[in-house]
Structure formats: C-alpha cells, structure tokens
XYZ file of C-alpha atoms in Angstrom:
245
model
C 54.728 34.489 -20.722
C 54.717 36.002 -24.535
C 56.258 34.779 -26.776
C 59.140 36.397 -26.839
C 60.364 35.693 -23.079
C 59.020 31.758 -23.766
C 61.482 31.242 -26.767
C 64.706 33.097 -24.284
C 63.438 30.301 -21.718
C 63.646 27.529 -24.161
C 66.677 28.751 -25.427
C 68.456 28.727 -22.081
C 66.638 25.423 -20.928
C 68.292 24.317 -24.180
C 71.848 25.681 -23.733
C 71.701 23.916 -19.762
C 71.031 20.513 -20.760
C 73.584 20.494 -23.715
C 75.737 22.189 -20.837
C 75.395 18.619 -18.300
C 75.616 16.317 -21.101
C 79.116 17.681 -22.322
C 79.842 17.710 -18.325
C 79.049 13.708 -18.358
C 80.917 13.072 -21.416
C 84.023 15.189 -20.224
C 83.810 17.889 -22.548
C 83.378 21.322 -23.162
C 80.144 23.017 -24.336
C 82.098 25.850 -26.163
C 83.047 23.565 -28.619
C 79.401 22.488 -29.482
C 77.439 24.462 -31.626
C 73.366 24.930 -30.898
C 72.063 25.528 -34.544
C 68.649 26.715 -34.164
C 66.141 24.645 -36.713
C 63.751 27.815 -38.132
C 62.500 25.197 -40.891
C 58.752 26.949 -41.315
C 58.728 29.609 -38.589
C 58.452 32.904 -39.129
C 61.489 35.529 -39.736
C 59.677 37.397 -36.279
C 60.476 33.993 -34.262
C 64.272 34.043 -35.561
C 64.523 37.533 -34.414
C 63.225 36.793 -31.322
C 65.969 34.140 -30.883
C 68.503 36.296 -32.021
C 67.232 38.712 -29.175
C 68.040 36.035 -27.349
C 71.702 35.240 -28.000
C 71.199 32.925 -30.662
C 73.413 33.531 -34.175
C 72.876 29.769 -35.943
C 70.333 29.151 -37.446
C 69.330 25.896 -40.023
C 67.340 25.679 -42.859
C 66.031 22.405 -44.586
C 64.466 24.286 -48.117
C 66.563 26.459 -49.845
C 63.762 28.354 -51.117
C 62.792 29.270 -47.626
C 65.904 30.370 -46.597
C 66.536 32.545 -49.534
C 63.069 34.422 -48.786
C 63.901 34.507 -45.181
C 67.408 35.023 -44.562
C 68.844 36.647 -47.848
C 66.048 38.234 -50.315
C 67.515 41.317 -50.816
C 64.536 42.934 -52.521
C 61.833 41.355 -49.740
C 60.926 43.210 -46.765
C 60.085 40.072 -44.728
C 64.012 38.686 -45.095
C 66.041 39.678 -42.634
C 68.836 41.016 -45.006
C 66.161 43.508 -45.205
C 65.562 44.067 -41.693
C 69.009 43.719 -39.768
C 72.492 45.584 -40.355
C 75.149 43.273 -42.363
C 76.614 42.684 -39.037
C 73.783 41.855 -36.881
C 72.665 38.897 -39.415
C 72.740 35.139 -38.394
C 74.518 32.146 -39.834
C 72.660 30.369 -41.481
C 73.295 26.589 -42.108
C 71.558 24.785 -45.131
C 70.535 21.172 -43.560
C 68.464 19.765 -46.177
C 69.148 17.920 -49.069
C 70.197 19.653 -51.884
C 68.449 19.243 -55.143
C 70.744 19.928 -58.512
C 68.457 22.599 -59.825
C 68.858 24.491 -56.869
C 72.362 24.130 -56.037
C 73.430 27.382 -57.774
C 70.385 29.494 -55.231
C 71.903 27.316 -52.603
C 75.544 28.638 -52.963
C 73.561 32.217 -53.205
C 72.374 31.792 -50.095
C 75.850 32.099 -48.956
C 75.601 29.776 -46.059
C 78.123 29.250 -43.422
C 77.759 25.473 -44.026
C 75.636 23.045 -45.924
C 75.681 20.178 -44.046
C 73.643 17.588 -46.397
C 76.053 16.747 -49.376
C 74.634 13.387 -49.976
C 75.901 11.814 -53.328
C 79.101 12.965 -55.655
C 76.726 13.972 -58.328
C 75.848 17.098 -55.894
C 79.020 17.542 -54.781
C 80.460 18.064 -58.031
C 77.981 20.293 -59.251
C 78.748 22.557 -55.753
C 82.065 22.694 -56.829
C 81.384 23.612 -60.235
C 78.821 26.564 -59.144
C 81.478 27.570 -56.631
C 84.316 28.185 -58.496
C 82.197 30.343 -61.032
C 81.263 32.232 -58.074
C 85.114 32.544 -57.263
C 84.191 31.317 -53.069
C 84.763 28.151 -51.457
C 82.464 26.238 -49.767
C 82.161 24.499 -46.446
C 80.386 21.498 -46.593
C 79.583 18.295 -44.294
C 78.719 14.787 -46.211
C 75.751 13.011 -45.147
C 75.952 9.603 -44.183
C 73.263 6.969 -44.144
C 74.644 4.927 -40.875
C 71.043 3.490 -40.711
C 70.899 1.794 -44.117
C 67.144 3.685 -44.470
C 65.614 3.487 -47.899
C 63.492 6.675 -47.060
C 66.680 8.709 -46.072
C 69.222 10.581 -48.274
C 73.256 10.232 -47.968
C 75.896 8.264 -48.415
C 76.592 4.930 -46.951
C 79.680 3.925 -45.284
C 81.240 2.249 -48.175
C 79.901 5.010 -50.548
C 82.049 7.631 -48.730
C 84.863 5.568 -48.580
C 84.787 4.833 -52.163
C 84.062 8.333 -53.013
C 85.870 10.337 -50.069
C 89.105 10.945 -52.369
C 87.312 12.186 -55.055
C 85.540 14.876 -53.344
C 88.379 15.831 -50.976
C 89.911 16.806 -53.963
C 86.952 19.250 -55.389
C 88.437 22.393 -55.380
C 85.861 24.835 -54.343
C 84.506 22.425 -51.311
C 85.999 22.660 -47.959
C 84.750 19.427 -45.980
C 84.320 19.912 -42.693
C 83.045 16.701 -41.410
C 80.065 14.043 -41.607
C 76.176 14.633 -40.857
C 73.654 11.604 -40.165
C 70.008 11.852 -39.594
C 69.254 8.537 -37.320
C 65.561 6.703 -37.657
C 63.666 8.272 -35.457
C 62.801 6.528 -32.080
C 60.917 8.306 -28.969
C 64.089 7.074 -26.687
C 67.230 8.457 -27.027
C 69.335 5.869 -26.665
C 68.093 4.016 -29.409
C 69.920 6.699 -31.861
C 73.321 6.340 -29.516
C 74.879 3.340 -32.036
C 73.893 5.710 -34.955
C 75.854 7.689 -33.303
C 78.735 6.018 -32.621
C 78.906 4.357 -36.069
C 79.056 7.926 -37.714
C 81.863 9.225 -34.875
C 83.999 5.676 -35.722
C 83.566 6.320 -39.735
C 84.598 9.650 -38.811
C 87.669 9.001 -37.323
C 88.737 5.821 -40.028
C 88.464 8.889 -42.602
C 90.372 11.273 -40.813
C 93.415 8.273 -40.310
C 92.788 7.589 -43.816
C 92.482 11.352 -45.025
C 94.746 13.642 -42.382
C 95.249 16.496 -44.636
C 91.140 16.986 -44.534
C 89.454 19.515 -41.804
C 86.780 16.028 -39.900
C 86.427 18.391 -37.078
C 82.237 18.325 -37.502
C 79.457 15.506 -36.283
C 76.406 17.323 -36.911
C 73.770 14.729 -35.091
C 71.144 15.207 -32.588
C 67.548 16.861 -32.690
C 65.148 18.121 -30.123
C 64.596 14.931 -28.484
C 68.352 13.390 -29.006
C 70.778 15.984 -28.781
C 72.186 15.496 -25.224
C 73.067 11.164 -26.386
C 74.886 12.619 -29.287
C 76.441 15.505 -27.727
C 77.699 12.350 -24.961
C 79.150 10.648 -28.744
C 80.809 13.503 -29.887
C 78.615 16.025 -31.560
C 79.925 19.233 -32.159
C 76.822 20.373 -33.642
C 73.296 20.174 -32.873
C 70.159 20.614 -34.738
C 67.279 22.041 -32.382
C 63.317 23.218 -33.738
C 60.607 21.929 -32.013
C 62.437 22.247 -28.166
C 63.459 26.547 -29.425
C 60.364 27.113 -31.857
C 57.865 24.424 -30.543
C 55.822 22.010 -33.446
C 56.219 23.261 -36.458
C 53.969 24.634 -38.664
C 54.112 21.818 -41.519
C-alpha cells in the first residue's frame, strides 16, 4: 500500500470508530469534528489527507504552521500550492507564547484552541483588534492539576471567565484539556467528565457565551471522550503514524 492509499485507510478507520462511539453515547458524528494533528509531517502528507476528505488540520508551533500552511512567499506552504478555496482549516493547538501571538493571529486560524492564562488572552485581543478580525478561541483547562501542563485551573477560569468573555476581539467557543497521559483509555474518562461538568457550570453561569466546544481526545483516547461529549478531536499518530520529533 503507498502511502498515499495507507493515510485514506487510516483516515476512514479513523472516521468508523469515532462513528460507533457517538452511536454508544447516543449521538451524532456530524457534530464531531476530526482535526487532523500534522504537528512535524510534511505539507505532502497533509495533501495527501486532504485527497482524502480531510479539511482540519492542527498545529502545535506556530512557526510551523506559518511555513506550512500560510507562507505566502514559500513554495513548500500550501498557500503556495492550493487555490484559496481548496486550503484547509487550520487549528492552532499549542500553547501560545506572547512573542508570537501577533504571527499566531497571522496565521489566520479557524480556532486556537490553547488560551491558557489572561495574560495571553489579553494580548490576543489587543493584536486582534489592530488587525480589525475577531478571534475564535477555546481556553485550556488544567482538570489534572499537572505541574508540567499549561492552562487554567478550574478556579482560575472561574475567577477569570468574566474578564475574558468580555475581550472584545475574542470569540470563546468553549474549553480544551490535555489529560495525563495513560496507555488505557478510561483512565482519561474523569478528565473528561470534569472538563464537560466545568463546561456546563460556565455556560449556567455565562449563557450569553458560545460553550458549544470540548476539544479532548488523541489517537489513543478519542472514542472515551467522544462517549463524554467531545465535539472535537485531536488525531496524529493514528492519520500520520509516529511523528517525526
């Protein structure tokens, strides 16, 4: 099988099992997004999966996804390569550092789905409005309490929730979490739950905010958070295979 045919295959492999785990959890798979994680693969691999049906795509550097995605002058980037209309969406998912903030928001990304303190978020908003757009945004949450990992924690975002719902230039769409990493799913499933439950407190707390998002769930979780409510999914290594660092 090249290369070519073997990402299609784990592309559709992909798109059946988040297809039975909405059917156990009573949902619909049209209303959960498969963002395809290109972090270190090659702009030919993202065509190949956008040969295959695939339009969302996540990066975790911003550098990278400038050079790949939206270099205008590069012949590698696909703004090069593809017609305006053909292009992907492309999802920042990394944290975002506040030297790069104003290349993130040049990216022009569909979402950025790692706004992790209010120091960032404030900056975003700043960059935005002198860039006359608005935008989308998820907050990251910390449901794990992990000293290695970046976001918010649950009080954090409650404490801070008003202030940045009322940034004018962000639209937030919802909450991300990144759960410690354990080789059985379930183990991620309270993570989970935690982040749909703090999801739903700020959406009682906050209805005039768009909390339609969970982005949760990798390669080897996905289907236990699509069963907790994920309406976005962050896939690599089961589209690309290992990265390449």
């Amino acid at each position: 099988m090249n290369q070519t045919a073997h990402i299609a295959a784990n592309l559709a492999q992909v798109r059946e099992r988040m297809a039975a785990a909405a059917r156990r959890a009573g949902r619909s798979v049209d209303e959960i997004t498969l963002l395809a994680v290109s972090k270190t693969h090659p702009v030919e691999l993202i065509e190949q999966a956008l040969a295959a049906g695939q339009q969302n795509f996540g990066e975790n550097r911003v550098e990278e996804a400038w050079a790949k995605f939206v270099a205008p002058d590069s012949p590698e980037s696909l703004a090069s390569r593809l017609k305006v209309a053909d292009r992907p969406r492309l999802h920042l998912i990394g944290p975002i550092q506040s030297r790069k903030a104003s290349l993130a928001l040049a990216c022009r990304p569909a979402l950025i789905h790692a706004v992790d303190r209010l120091k960032i978020a404030d900056r975003l908003d700043r960059l935005a409005g002198e860039a006359h757009i608005v935008q989308e945004v998820l907050l990251e949450v910390n449901v794990a309490g992990e000293a290695s990992k970046f976001g918010f924690s649950p009080l954090e975002l409650q404490r801070d929730a008003e202030l940045i719902l009322a940034l004018p230039h962000l639209r937030v769409a919802g909450l991300m979490t990144i759960p410690p990493y354990q080789p059985d799913p379930e183990a991620a499933r309270p993570h989970f739950v935690a982040l749909r439950l703090l999801r739903d407190q700020l959406a009682q707390r906050y209805p005039q905010a768009d909390w339609r998002h969970l982005s949760m769930g990798m390669s080897h979780d996905f289907e236990t958070a699509i069963e907790e409510s994920a309406t976005i999914v962050r896939v690599g290594t089961a589209i690309f295979g290992t990265r390449n660092a």
